[in-house]
Amino acid sequence: MKLWGGRFSKNTALEAEDFNASISVDSRLYFHDIEGSKAHAIMLGKCGIIDTDEAAKIINALEEIRLELESGSANLNNDAEDIHMNIEKLLIEKIGETGKKLHTARSRNDQVALDLRMYLRDEIHKILELLTELEVLLLDKSKEHIGTVMPGYTHMQKAQPVTLGHHFMAYFEMFKRDMGRFKDCLKRMNVMPLGSCALAGTTYPIDRKMVADILRFSDISQNSIDAVSDRDFAIEFIGCCTLGMMHLSRFCEELIIWNTGEFGYIEMDDAYSTGSSIMPQKKNPDIAELIRGKTGRVYGDLFNLLTIMKGLPLSYNKDLQEDKEPVFDAGDTMKSCISVFIPMLAAMTVNKENILNNLKGGFLNATDLADYLVNKGLPFRDAHAAAGEMVKYCIANNKELIQLSMDEFRSFSCLIEDEVYEFLKPEVCLSRRDTEGGPSDQRVKEAILHGREFINHFAETINK
Ligand code: ARG
């Protein structure tokens, strides 16, 4: 008979039982379910709701069940529907009558909300560790490439000179904000729902704070209806994953472009590339492409859960059982993508010569030429127009600005003098870009220093 079978006079149809069951998905909550149940049992014992020796017996049996689940000797099945009832059933099989007392002052509705919050707390810590590792690598790579001058782009057109170090640090900033978002998400995740029971709390003299303390929650939920029925914390978690994936995906897209023969800025390591089954010459950046592709799944996960939630009346509805797959998938995808991205980035080689060669041909110093004329007293708009004329002339004559003779320069503006040649060198253009957050050596060094500071102290700032 089902654990809830008292009022039923028929068995569940087999197809309904299979359809209703979630054990194949939620079995991975076993660890947190058992931790939650142990804390609940301790509290029931301490509050005199069950005997303390009964509580001890339940806790020991739950520990045994955990080991059995981990070694694969315990059976989980659709008949018991989900991880919560499977474990309760195993408990009753193991210790009989005493096992039947565990579910006093509890419902699966607050139990599943608890398990998911505990699972996601751990998931956030794992993701934060991976993001930290990625950030450390980016700081190292940025330092290595403080002096690697490269074209910066807007509209995929050469714009102004930057450095590869500055470019990498742009991603450092993005992932830093992602870390902040996960940390923020953790605050709202860290609220203990147990005691809300089905939806209306309980008549037993429970101690919710005690359970929260045992399970290291910083707060307890304030409304029993809300606690069993909202999944905003899970949506927020997926939301954090979507932004992290979006950043990873953009980075991958750039690496894919830079890895092309046309760009040749980088070469992906053989260990993170694959060949073609027909074209012998091919070496494809599959890993980066797959990360870009998997970003779509995580966006899908977000819309999946948002859509599940949008029309649900309070409080618990079985629709909520569908929350696990998107949540698990978003976390799994995020972790696997960062885990492979880190060694891929570490192993790729940078082809400085190709980057340097590519500084030519895009008039990266045209803005500087305008600035030069402004320094000589011309209003910016007039300086812009004059520099534009010079670019036009260069295009027609197949020259770089720096290749114009002094006579040619002066035919456009008599303000131009010899020092213009020095002024227009890419590395000189860069060194003048010395405002906070800019690409000059000094500013990038500063940014790396701040970045290290942030990473070194980040762990202390999160509530474990
Ligand atoms: N497997 C269920 C879920 O994940 C657990 C809660 C079931 N509660 C209920 N009243 N049927 O949502």
Tab-separated table of C-alpha atoms and ligand atoms in Angstrom:
chain	number	residue	atom	x	y	z
A	1	MET	CA	0.000	0.000	0.000
A	2	LYS	CA	1.060	3.586	-0.642
A	3	LEU	CA	2.247	5.632	2.335
A	4	TRP	CA	-0.846	7.782	1.708
A	5	GLY	CA	-3.158	4.881	0.740
A	6	GLY	CA	-5.689	4.999	3.609
A	7	ARG	CA	-8.527	6.768	1.839
A	8	PHE	CA	-8.109	4.906	-1.439
A	9	SER	CA	-9.951	1.795	-2.447
A	10	LYS	CA	-8.113	1.199	-5.716
A	11	ASN	CA	-4.482	0.920	-6.716
A	12	THR	CA	-2.958	3.638	-8.858
A	13	ALA	CA	-3.004	2.705	-12.538
A	14	LEU	CA	0.451	1.637	-13.595
A	15	GLU	CA	0.709	4.305	-16.283
A	16	ALA	CA	-0.443	6.961	-13.803
A	17	GLU	CA	2.093	5.746	-11.254
A	18	ASP	CA	4.924	5.941	-13.773
A	19	PHE	CA	3.756	9.308	-15.024
A	20	ASN	CA	3.461	10.712	-11.517
A	21	ALA	CA	6.798	9.423	-10.281
A	22	SER	CA	9.833	11.691	-10.115
A	23	ILE	CA	12.347	9.330	-8.546
A	24	SER	CA	14.376	9.002	-11.744
A	25	VAL	CA	15.034	12.744	-11.561
A	26	ASP	CA	14.968	13.656	-7.878
A	27	SER	CA	17.002	10.723	-6.547
A	28	ARG	CA	19.996	13.038	-6.595
A	29	LEU	CA	18.424	14.932	-3.700
A	30	TYR	CA	18.968	11.867	-1.489
A	31	PHE	CA	21.852	13.372	0.490
A	32	HIS	CA	20.087	16.612	1.325
A	33	ASP	CA	16.829	14.795	2.001
A	34	ILE	CA	18.574	12.633	4.576
A	35	GLU	CA	20.387	15.589	6.163
A	36	GLY	CA	17.076	17.436	6.398
A	37	SER	CA	15.324	14.413	7.902
A	38	LYS	CA	18.076	13.927	10.477
A	39	ALA	CA	17.750	17.548	11.592
A	40	HIS	CA	13.962	17.183	11.731
A	41	ALA	CA	14.276	14.023	13.847
A	42	ILE	CA	16.696	15.694	16.270
A	43	MET	CA	14.253	18.572	16.676
A	44	LEU	CA	11.253	16.243	17.153
A	45	GLY	CA	13.218	14.471	19.892
A	46	LYS	CA	14.411	17.647	21.630
A	47	CYS	CA	10.933	19.166	21.557
A	48	GLY	CA	9.434	16.015	23.088
A	49	ILE	CA	7.295	15.270	20.031
A	50	ILE	CA	8.933	11.853	19.769
A	51	ASP	CA	11.207	10.116	22.315
A	52	THR	CA	14.886	10.950	22.079
A	53	ASP	CA	15.827	7.295	21.687
A	54	GLU	CA	13.349	7.031	18.833
A	55	ALA	CA	14.998	10.077	17.251
A	56	ALA	CA	18.406	8.437	17.664
A	57	LYS	CA	17.153	5.236	16.068
A	58	ILE	CA	15.746	7.171	13.110
A	59	ILE	CA	18.991	9.092	12.657
A	60	ASN	CA	21.113	5.931	12.702
A	61	ALA	CA	18.820	4.220	10.234
A	62	LEU	CA	18.873	7.246	7.924
A	63	GLU	CA	22.676	7.158	7.986
A	64	GLU	CA	22.593	3.468	7.050
A	65	ILE	CA	20.174	4.211	4.221
A	66	ARG	CA	22.512	6.906	2.940
A	67	LEU	CA	25.389	4.420	2.811
A	68	GLU	CA	23.176	1.826	1.138
A	69	LEU	CA	22.077	4.348	-1.470
A	70	GLU	CA	25.671	5.316	-2.105
A	71	SER	CA	26.795	1.722	-2.502
A	72	GLY	CA	23.793	0.946	-4.713
A	73	SER	CA	22.378	-1.722	-2.414
A	74	ALA	CA	19.113	0.117	-1.659
A	75	ASN	CA	16.302	0.034	-4.159
A	76	LEU	CA	14.492	3.129	-5.350
A	77	ASN	CA	11.318	2.729	-7.386
A	78	ASN	CA	8.350	4.436	-8.997
A	79	ASP	CA	5.983	2.747	-6.611
A	80	ALA	CA	7.206	5.080	-3.873
A	81	GLU	CA	7.049	8.009	-6.303
A	82	ASP	CA	9.837	10.332	-5.251
A	83	ILE	CA	13.033	10.439	-3.219
A	84	HIS	CA	11.215	11.597	-0.083
A	85	MET	CA	8.808	8.684	0.064
A	86	ASN	CA	11.379	6.167	-1.134
A	87	ILE	CA	13.615	7.055	1.791
A	88	GLU	CA	10.717	7.053	4.237
A	89	LYS	CA	9.678	3.631	2.956
A	90	LEU	CA	13.224	2.294	3.356
A	91	LEU	CA	13.261	3.723	6.873
A	92	ILE	CA	10.021	1.985	7.815
A	93	GLU	CA	11.266	-1.282	6.306
A	94	LYS	CA	14.388	-0.931	8.418
A	95	ILE	CA	13.045	0.122	11.839
A	96	GLY	CA	9.290	-0.460	11.604
A	97	GLU	CA	6.934	1.544	13.838
A	98	THR	CA	9.543	4.119	14.889
A	99	GLY	CA	10.222	4.942	11.256
A	100	LYS	CA	6.578	5.869	10.836
A	101	LYS	CA	7.081	8.773	13.247
A	102	LEU	CA	9.594	10.752	11.184
A	103	HIS	CA	6.985	12.490	9.072
A	104	THR	CA	5.280	14.010	12.142
A	105	ALA	CA	4.970	17.796	11.755
A	106	ARG	CA	6.225	17.695	8.199
A	107	SER	CA	4.876	17.448	4.651
A	108	ARG	CA	6.610	16.596	1.437
A	109	ASN	CA	5.755	20.139	0.413
A	110	ASP	CA	8.081	21.781	2.907
A	111	GLN	CA	10.477	18.831	2.669
A	112	VAL	CA	11.044	19.237	-1.061
A	113	ALA	CA	11.426	23.009	-0.706
A	114	LEU	CA	14.065	22.363	1.947
A	115	ASP	CA	15.930	19.754	-0.102
A	116	LEU	CA	16.061	21.928	-3.174
A	117	ARG	CA	17.329	24.929	-1.236
A	118	MET	CA	20.042	22.809	0.397
A	119	TYR	CA	21.011	21.268	-2.932
A	120	LEU	CA	21.223	24.669	-4.612
A	121	ARG	CA	23.239	26.159	-1.750
A	122	ASP	CA	25.887	23.504	-2.366
A	123	GLU	CA	25.599	23.941	-6.107
A	124	ILE	CA	26.265	27.680	-5.769
A	125	HIS	CA	29.381	27.011	-3.699
A	126	LYS	CA	30.690	24.620	-6.357
A	127	ILE	CA	29.988	27.098	-9.156
A	128	LEU	CA	31.654	29.887	-7.181
A	129	GLU	CA	34.761	27.740	-6.755
A	130	LEU	CA	34.906	27.131	-10.497
A	131	LEU	CA	34.354	30.797	-11.296
A	132	THR	CA	37.132	31.691	-8.865
A	133	GLU	CA	39.473	29.315	-10.665
A	134	LEU	CA	38.533	30.881	-13.986
A	135	GLU	CA	39.119	34.376	-12.628
A	136	VAL	CA	42.575	33.455	-11.335
A	137	LEU	CA	43.464	32.134	-14.775
A	138	LEU	CA	42.167	35.320	-16.402
A	139	LEU	CA	44.262	37.447	-14.057
A	140	ASP	CA	47.363	35.432	-14.974
A	141	LYS	CA	46.614	35.585	-18.697
A	142	SER	CA	45.900	39.300	-18.501
A	143	LYS	CA	49.194	39.917	-16.750
A	144	GLU	CA	51.024	37.930	-19.399
A	145	HIS	CA	49.410	40.052	-22.124
A	146	ILE	CA	49.540	43.555	-20.652
A	147	GLY	CA	51.858	44.475	-23.507
A	148	THR	CA	50.177	42.517	-26.314
A	149	VAL	CA	48.755	45.366	-28.391
A	150	MET	CA	45.789	44.306	-30.488
A	151	PRO	CA	43.019	45.927	-32.468
A	152	GLY	CA	39.915	46.632	-30.420
A	153	TYR	CA	36.666	46.218	-32.342
A	154	THR	CA	33.232	47.754	-32.524
A	155	HIS	CA	30.753	46.356	-35.074
A	156	MET	CA	33.430	43.697	-35.774
A	157	GLN	CA	35.401	46.513	-37.439
A	158	LYS	CA	38.791	47.619	-36.219
A	159	ALA	CA	38.285	50.571	-33.904
A	160	GLN	CA	41.140	51.575	-31.584
A	161	PRO	CA	44.178	49.797	-30.174
A	162	VAL	CA	43.729	47.885	-26.924
A	163	THR	CA	45.737	45.042	-25.416
A	164	LEU	CA	44.890	41.397	-25.081
A	165	GLY	CA	45.393	41.852	-21.341
A	166	HIS	CA	42.730	44.551	-21.259
A	167	HIS	CA	40.433	42.383	-23.382
A	168	PHE	CA	40.823	39.427	-20.993
A	169	MET	CA	40.159	41.716	-18.067
A	170	ALA	CA	36.839	42.656	-19.652
A	171	TYR	CA	35.812	39.015	-19.158
A	172	PHE	CA	37.224	39.095	-15.643
A	173	GLU	CA	34.762	41.881	-14.849
A	174	MET	CA	31.836	39.963	-16.345
A	175	PHE	CA	32.570	36.825	-14.338
A	176	LYS	CA	33.148	38.949	-11.248
A	177	ARG	CA	29.596	40.238	-11.550
A	178	ASP	CA	28.401	36.668	-12.094
A	179	MET	CA	30.080	35.708	-8.829
A	180	GLY	CA	28.347	38.614	-7.128
A	181	ARG	CA	25.016	37.480	-8.497
A	182	PHE	CA	25.450	33.902	-7.237
A	183	LYS	CA	26.508	35.244	-3.863
A	184	ASP	CA	23.428	37.416	-3.757
A	185	CYS	CA	21.235	34.520	-4.788
A	186	LEU	CA	22.677	32.542	-1.889
A	187	LYS	CA	21.249	35.045	0.598
A	188	ARG	CA	17.693	34.332	-0.494
A	189	MET	CA	18.427	30.617	-0.924
A	190	ASN	CA	19.549	30.380	2.666
A	191	VAL	CA	16.084	30.467	4.216
A	192	MET	CA	14.727	27.364	5.955
A	193	PRO	CA	11.154	26.382	4.954
A	194	LEU	CA	10.610	23.303	7.157
A	195	GLY	CA	7.723	23.724	9.586
A	196	SER	CA	5.499	25.185	6.883
A	197	CYS	CA	4.276	21.618	6.383
A	198	ALA	CA	1.633	21.171	3.696
A	199	LEU	CA	0.787	24.882	3.580
A	200	ALA	CA	-0.565	25.876	6.967
A	201	GLY	CA	2.184	25.102	9.442
A	202	THR	CA	1.597	22.609	12.224
A	203	THR	CA	-0.106	22.101	15.539
A	204	TYR	CA	2.962	20.418	17.092
A	205	PRO	CA	5.312	22.471	19.293
A	206	ILE	CA	8.219	22.411	16.818
A	207	ASP	CA	11.354	24.540	16.970
A	208	ARG	CA	12.050	25.818	13.465
A	209	LYS	CA	15.097	27.849	14.510
A	210	MET	CA	16.734	24.716	15.890
A	211	VAL	CA	16.356	22.960	12.529
A	212	ALA	CA	17.688	26.051	10.753
A	213	ASP	CA	20.739	26.117	13.024
A	214	ILE	CA	21.486	22.417	12.569
A	215	LEU	CA	21.258	22.803	8.795
A	216	ARG	CA	23.206	26.095	8.813
A	217	PHE	CA	20.424	28.265	7.430
A	218	SER	CA	20.683	31.924	8.289
A	219	ASP	CA	16.940	32.481	8.509
A	220	ILE	CA	13.568	30.750	8.569
A	221	SER	CA	10.743	31.429	6.111
A	222	GLN	CA	8.066	33.849	7.272
A	223	ASN	CA	4.935	32.562	5.565
A	224	SER	CA	3.974	28.911	5.344
A	225	ILE	CA	1.969	29.312	2.124
A	226	ASP	CA	4.785	31.152	0.372
A	227	ALA	CA	7.448	28.748	1.616
A	228	VAL	CA	5.876	25.690	-0.009
A	229	SER	CA	4.737	27.304	-3.219
A	230	ASP	CA	7.303	29.705	-4.612
A	231	ARG	CA	10.335	28.668	-6.591
A	232	ASP	CA	11.714	32.149	-7.195
A	233	PHE	CA	14.973	31.048	-5.547
A	234	ALA	CA	15.335	28.326	-8.172
A	235	ILE	CA	14.497	30.703	-11.016
A	236	GLU	CA	17.023	33.150	-9.627
A	237	PHE	CA	19.634	30.403	-9.576
A	238	ILE	CA	18.948	29.524	-13.209
A	239	GLY	CA	18.970	33.236	-14.015
A	240	CYS	CA	22.475	33.503	-12.560
A	241	CYS	CA	23.482	30.507	-14.678
A	242	THR	CA	22.055	32.071	-17.850
A	243	LEU	CA	24.127	35.220	-17.389
A	244	GLY	CA	27.256	33.212	-16.628
A	245	MET	CA	26.654	31.053	-19.695
A	246	MET	CA	26.019	34.131	-21.834
A	247	HIS	CA	29.435	35.474	-20.831
A	248	LEU	CA	31.145	32.133	-21.435
A	249	SER	CA	29.413	31.871	-24.794
A	250	ARG	CA	30.579	35.300	-25.943
A	251	PHE	CA	34.110	34.414	-24.886
A	252	CYS	CA	33.886	31.150	-26.838
A	253	GLU	CA	32.563	32.978	-29.879
A	254	GLU	CA	35.601	35.270	-29.801
A	255	LEU	CA	38.003	32.370	-29.382
A	256	ILE	CA	36.367	30.626	-32.331
A	257	ILE	CA	36.813	33.725	-34.484
A	258	TRP	CA	40.386	34.286	-33.286
A	259	ASN	CA	41.181	30.638	-33.990
A	260	THR	CA	40.203	30.928	-37.685
A	261	GLY	CA	42.873	30.978	-40.363
A	262	GLU	CA	41.657	34.458	-41.270
A	263	PHE	CA	42.412	35.862	-37.815
A	264	GLY	CA	45.014	33.480	-36.445
A	265	TYR	CA	45.233	35.371	-33.140
A	266	ILE	CA	45.181	32.149	-31.162
A	267	GLU	CA	45.529	28.451	-31.727
A	268	MET	CA	43.360	26.082	-29.771
A	269	ASP	CA	45.352	23.247	-28.297
A	270	ASP	CA	44.975	19.863	-30.015
A	271	ALA	CA	43.648	18.492	-26.747
A	272	TYR	CA	40.632	20.821	-26.988
A	273	SER	CA	39.962	20.500	-30.717
A	274	THR	CA	38.604	17.725	-32.881
A	275	GLY	CA	39.080	16.568	-36.455
A	276	SER	CA	36.718	15.944	-39.325
A	277	SER	CA	35.633	12.491	-40.461
A	278	ILE	CA	36.048	13.536	-44.108
A	279	MET	CA	38.421	16.501	-44.333
A	280	PRO	CA	41.879	15.408	-43.209
A	281	GLN	CA	43.196	18.951	-42.730
A	282	LYS	CA	40.534	20.050	-40.263
A	283	LYS	CA	40.997	21.027	-36.648
A	284	ASN	CA	37.768	22.351	-35.237
A	285	PRO	CA	37.125	24.235	-31.993
A	286	ASP	CA	34.273	21.916	-31.000
A	287	ILE	CA	34.580	22.468	-27.281
A	288	ALA	CA	34.142	26.225	-27.572
A	289	GLU	CA	31.281	25.724	-30.023
A	290	LEU	CA	29.553	23.290	-27.692
A	291	ILE	CA	29.769	25.692	-24.773
A	292	ARG	CA	28.200	28.340	-27.026
A	293	GLY	CA	25.531	25.826	-28.028
A	294	LYS	CA	24.791	24.657	-24.509
A	295	THR	CA	24.020	28.225	-23.516
A	296	GLY	CA	20.746	27.722	-25.349
A	297	ARG	CA	19.775	24.853	-23.040
A	298	VAL	CA	20.268	26.990	-19.979
A	299	TYR	CA	18.178	29.830	-21.438
A	300	GLY	CA	15.567	27.150	-22.111
A	301	ASP	CA	15.771	25.982	-18.500
A	302	LEU	CA	14.990	29.510	-17.338
A	303	PHE	CA	11.926	29.807	-19.546
A	304	ASN	CA	10.871	26.300	-18.632
A	305	LEU	CA	10.609	27.117	-14.937
A	306	LEU	CA	9.286	30.645	-15.416
A	307	THR	CA	6.508	29.199	-17.531
A	308	ILE	CA	5.729	26.431	-15.046
A	309	MET	CA	5.266	29.082	-12.380
A	310	LYS	CA	3.363	31.772	-14.182
A	311	GLY	CA	-0.190	30.612	-13.654
A	312	LEU	CA	0.078	28.597	-10.458
A	313	PRO	CA	-2.416	29.439	-7.747
A	314	LEU	CA	-1.182	29.209	-4.148
A	315	SER	CA	-0.014	27.038	-2.608
A	316	TYR	CA	1.641	23.758	-3.660
A	317	ASN	CA	0.638	22.207	-6.988
A	318	LYS	CA	2.153	19.117	-8.517
A	319	ASP	CA	3.391	21.227	-11.435
A	320	LEU	CA	6.197	22.171	-9.064
A	321	GLN	CA	7.656	18.687	-9.365
A	322	GLU	CA	8.761	19.758	-12.843
A	323	ASP	CA	11.158	22.304	-11.307
A	324	LYS	CA	13.975	19.768	-10.804
A	325	GLU	CA	14.963	19.059	-14.380
A	326	PRO	CA	15.617	22.673	-15.438
A	327	VAL	CA	17.344	23.432	-12.150
A	328	PHE	CA	19.603	20.369	-12.313
A	329	ASP	CA	20.317	20.887	-15.992
A	330	ALA	CA	21.259	24.551	-15.564
A	331	GLY	CA	23.665	23.748	-12.709
A	332	ASP	CA	25.163	20.708	-14.462
A	333	THR	CA	25.635	22.559	-17.722
A	334	MET	CA	27.177	25.582	-16.060
A	335	LYS	CA	29.622	23.424	-14.068
A	336	SER	CA	30.663	21.244	-16.983
A	337	CYS	CA	31.126	24.236	-19.285
A	338	ILE	CA	33.346	26.186	-16.868
A	339	SER	CA	35.258	23.017	-16.015
A	340	VAL	CA	36.255	22.425	-19.627
A	341	PHE	CA	36.610	26.097	-20.526
A	342	ILE	CA	39.349	26.629	-17.919
A	343	PRO	CA	41.865	24.078	-19.248
A	344	MET	CA	40.951	24.983	-22.825
A	345	LEU	CA	41.799	28.636	-22.188
A	346	ALA	CA	44.926	27.696	-20.273
A	347	ALA	CA	46.184	25.485	-23.112
A	348	MET	CA	45.546	27.730	-26.112
A	349	THR	CA	48.502	29.586	-27.598
A	350	VAL	CA	48.486	33.264	-28.515
A	351	ASN	CA	50.057	34.204	-31.824
A	352	LYS	CA	51.386	37.674	-31.025
A	353	GLU	CA	52.869	38.166	-34.464
A	354	ASN	CA	49.535	37.725	-36.229
A	355	ILE	CA	47.894	40.090	-33.786
A	356	LEU	CA	50.621	42.658	-34.381
A	357	ASN	CA	50.337	42.331	-38.166
A	358	ASN	CA	46.636	42.904	-37.881
A	359	LEU	CA	47.186	46.304	-36.277
A	360	LYS	CA	47.750	47.501	-39.814
A	361	GLY	CA	44.984	48.365	-42.192
A	362	GLY	CA	42.181	49.509	-39.910
A	363	PHE	CA	43.213	53.091	-39.169
A	364	LEU	CA	43.163	52.286	-35.464
A	365	ASN	CA	44.922	55.615	-34.827
A	366	ALA	CA	42.432	57.823	-36.701
A	367	THR	CA	40.829	59.016	-33.454
A	368	ASP	CA	44.289	59.845	-32.171
A	369	LEU	CA	44.983	61.896	-35.255
A	370	ALA	CA	41.812	63.873	-34.544
A	371	ASP	CA	42.914	64.229	-30.899
A	372	TYR	CA	46.305	65.483	-32.131
A	373	LEU	CA	44.595	68.266	-34.061
A	374	VAL	CA	42.410	69.087	-31.053
A	375	ASN	CA	45.583	69.450	-28.985
A	376	LYS	CA	46.722	71.944	-31.599
A	377	GLY	CA	43.593	74.004	-31.044
A	378	LEU	CA	41.090	72.656	-33.596
A	379	PRO	CA	37.516	71.987	-32.353
A	380	PHE	CA	36.872	68.206	-32.202
A	381	ARG	CA	34.280	68.183	-35.018
A	382	ASP	CA	36.677	69.928	-37.435
A	383	ALA	CA	39.514	67.645	-36.311
A	384	HIS	CA	37.294	64.595	-36.900
A	385	ALA	CA	36.469	65.831	-40.417
A	386	ALA	CA	40.141	66.476	-41.260
A	387	ALA	CA	41.226	63.066	-39.967
A	388	GLY	CA	38.386	61.537	-41.997
A	389	GLU	CA	39.678	63.241	-45.146
A	390	MET	CA	43.149	61.855	-44.459
A	391	VAL	CA	41.732	58.331	-43.988
A	392	LYS	CA	39.870	58.684	-47.285
A	393	TYR	CA	43.090	59.781	-48.999
A	394	CYS	CA	44.983	56.829	-47.472
A	395	ILE	CA	42.348	54.340	-48.644
A	396	ALA	CA	42.565	55.748	-52.188
A	397	ASN	CA	46.366	55.580	-52.101
A	398	ASN	CA	46.672	52.323	-50.200
A	399	LYS	CA	48.601	53.803	-47.288
A	400	GLU	CA	48.565	53.835	-43.503
A	401	LEU	CA	48.192	57.234	-41.814
A	402	ILE	CA	51.700	56.868	-40.487
A	403	GLN	CA	53.001	56.398	-44.052
A	404	LEU	CA	51.865	59.844	-45.190
A	405	SER	CA	54.706	62.258	-45.894
A	406	MET	CA	54.840	65.546	-44.029
A	407	ASP	CA	53.787	67.337	-47.225
A	408	GLU	CA	50.798	65.062	-47.569
A	409	PHE	CA	49.854	65.616	-43.908
A	410	ARG	CA	50.212	69.365	-44.262
A	411	SER	CA	48.046	69.440	-47.377
A	412	PHE	CA	45.211	68.541	-44.990
A	413	SER	CA	46.236	70.670	-42.034
A	414	CYS	CA	49.111	73.016	-41.509
A	415	LEU	CA	48.856	72.293	-37.771
A	416	ILE	CA	50.549	68.927	-38.258
A	417	GLU	CA	54.230	68.674	-37.379
A	418	ASP	CA	56.926	65.995	-37.223
A	419	GLU	CA	56.000	64.624	-33.789
A	420	VAL	CA	52.777	63.264	-35.332
A	421	TYR	CA	54.633	60.095	-36.374
A	422	GLU	CA	55.498	59.266	-32.779
A	423	PHE	CA	52.026	60.339	-31.633
A	424	LEU	CA	50.314	57.850	-33.965
A	425	LYS	CA	52.254	54.705	-32.994
A	426	PRO	CA	49.803	52.115	-31.594
A	427	GLU	CA	51.724	51.662	-28.342
A	428	VAL	CA	51.866	55.433	-27.861
A	429	CYS	CA	48.147	55.736	-28.606
A	430	LEU	CA	47.565	53.098	-25.952
A	431	SER	CA	49.748	54.685	-23.299
A	432	ARG	CA	47.743	57.899	-23.573
A	433	ARG	CA	44.546	56.000	-22.764
A	434	ASP	CA	45.249	56.287	-19.123
A	435	THR	CA	41.865	57.036	-17.559
A	436	GLU	CA	40.422	54.722	-14.892
A	437	GLY	CA	39.341	51.484	-16.545
A	438	GLY	CA	41.390	52.263	-19.659
A	439	PRO	CA	43.816	50.021	-21.582
A	440	SER	CA	47.167	51.641	-20.732
A	441	ASP	CA	49.733	49.337	-19.081
A	442	GLN	CA	49.385	51.150	-15.810
A	443	ARG	CA	45.608	50.965	-15.715
A	444	VAL	CA	45.530	47.274	-16.621
A	445	LYS	CA	48.126	46.559	-13.925
A	446	GLU	CA	45.883	48.413	-11.490
A	447	ALA	CA	42.826	46.451	-12.628
A	448	ILE	CA	44.695	43.165	-12.162
A	449	LEU	CA	45.718	44.218	-8.672
A	450	HIS	CA	42.125	45.095	-7.740
A	451	GLY	CA	41.015	41.841	-9.321
A	452	ARG	CA	43.418	39.794	-7.194
A	453	GLU	CA	42.251	41.609	-4.105
A	454	PHE	CA	38.639	40.778	-4.967
A	455	ILE	CA	39.406	37.111	-5.573
A	456	ASN	CA	41.559	36.737	-2.461
A	457	HIS	CA	38.800	38.084	-0.226
A	458	PHE	CA	35.727	36.776	-2.007
A	459	ALA	CA	35.438	33.530	-0.055
A	460	GLU	CA	35.386	35.424	3.252
A	461	THR	CA	32.456	37.513	2.093
A	462	ILE	CA	30.068	34.645	1.484
A	463	ASN	CA	28.028	33.116	4.183
A	464	LYS	CA	28.973	29.432	4.142
B	1	ARG	N1	7.905	14.981	-5.672
B	1	ARG	C1	7.209	16.137	-5.229
B	1	ARG	C2	7.817	17.403	-5.845
B	1	ARG	O1	8.909	17.329	-6.262
B	1	ARG	C3	7.266	16.250	-3.741
B	1	ARG	C4	6.134	16.994	-3.131
B	1	ARG	C5	4.873	16.277	-3.352
B	1	ARG	N2	3.795	16.832	-2.632
B	1	ARG	C6	2.559	16.528	-2.911
B	1	ARG	N3	1.650	17.100	-2.181
B	1	ARG	N4	2.220	15.665	-3.818
B	1	ARG	O2	7.214	18.444	-5.895
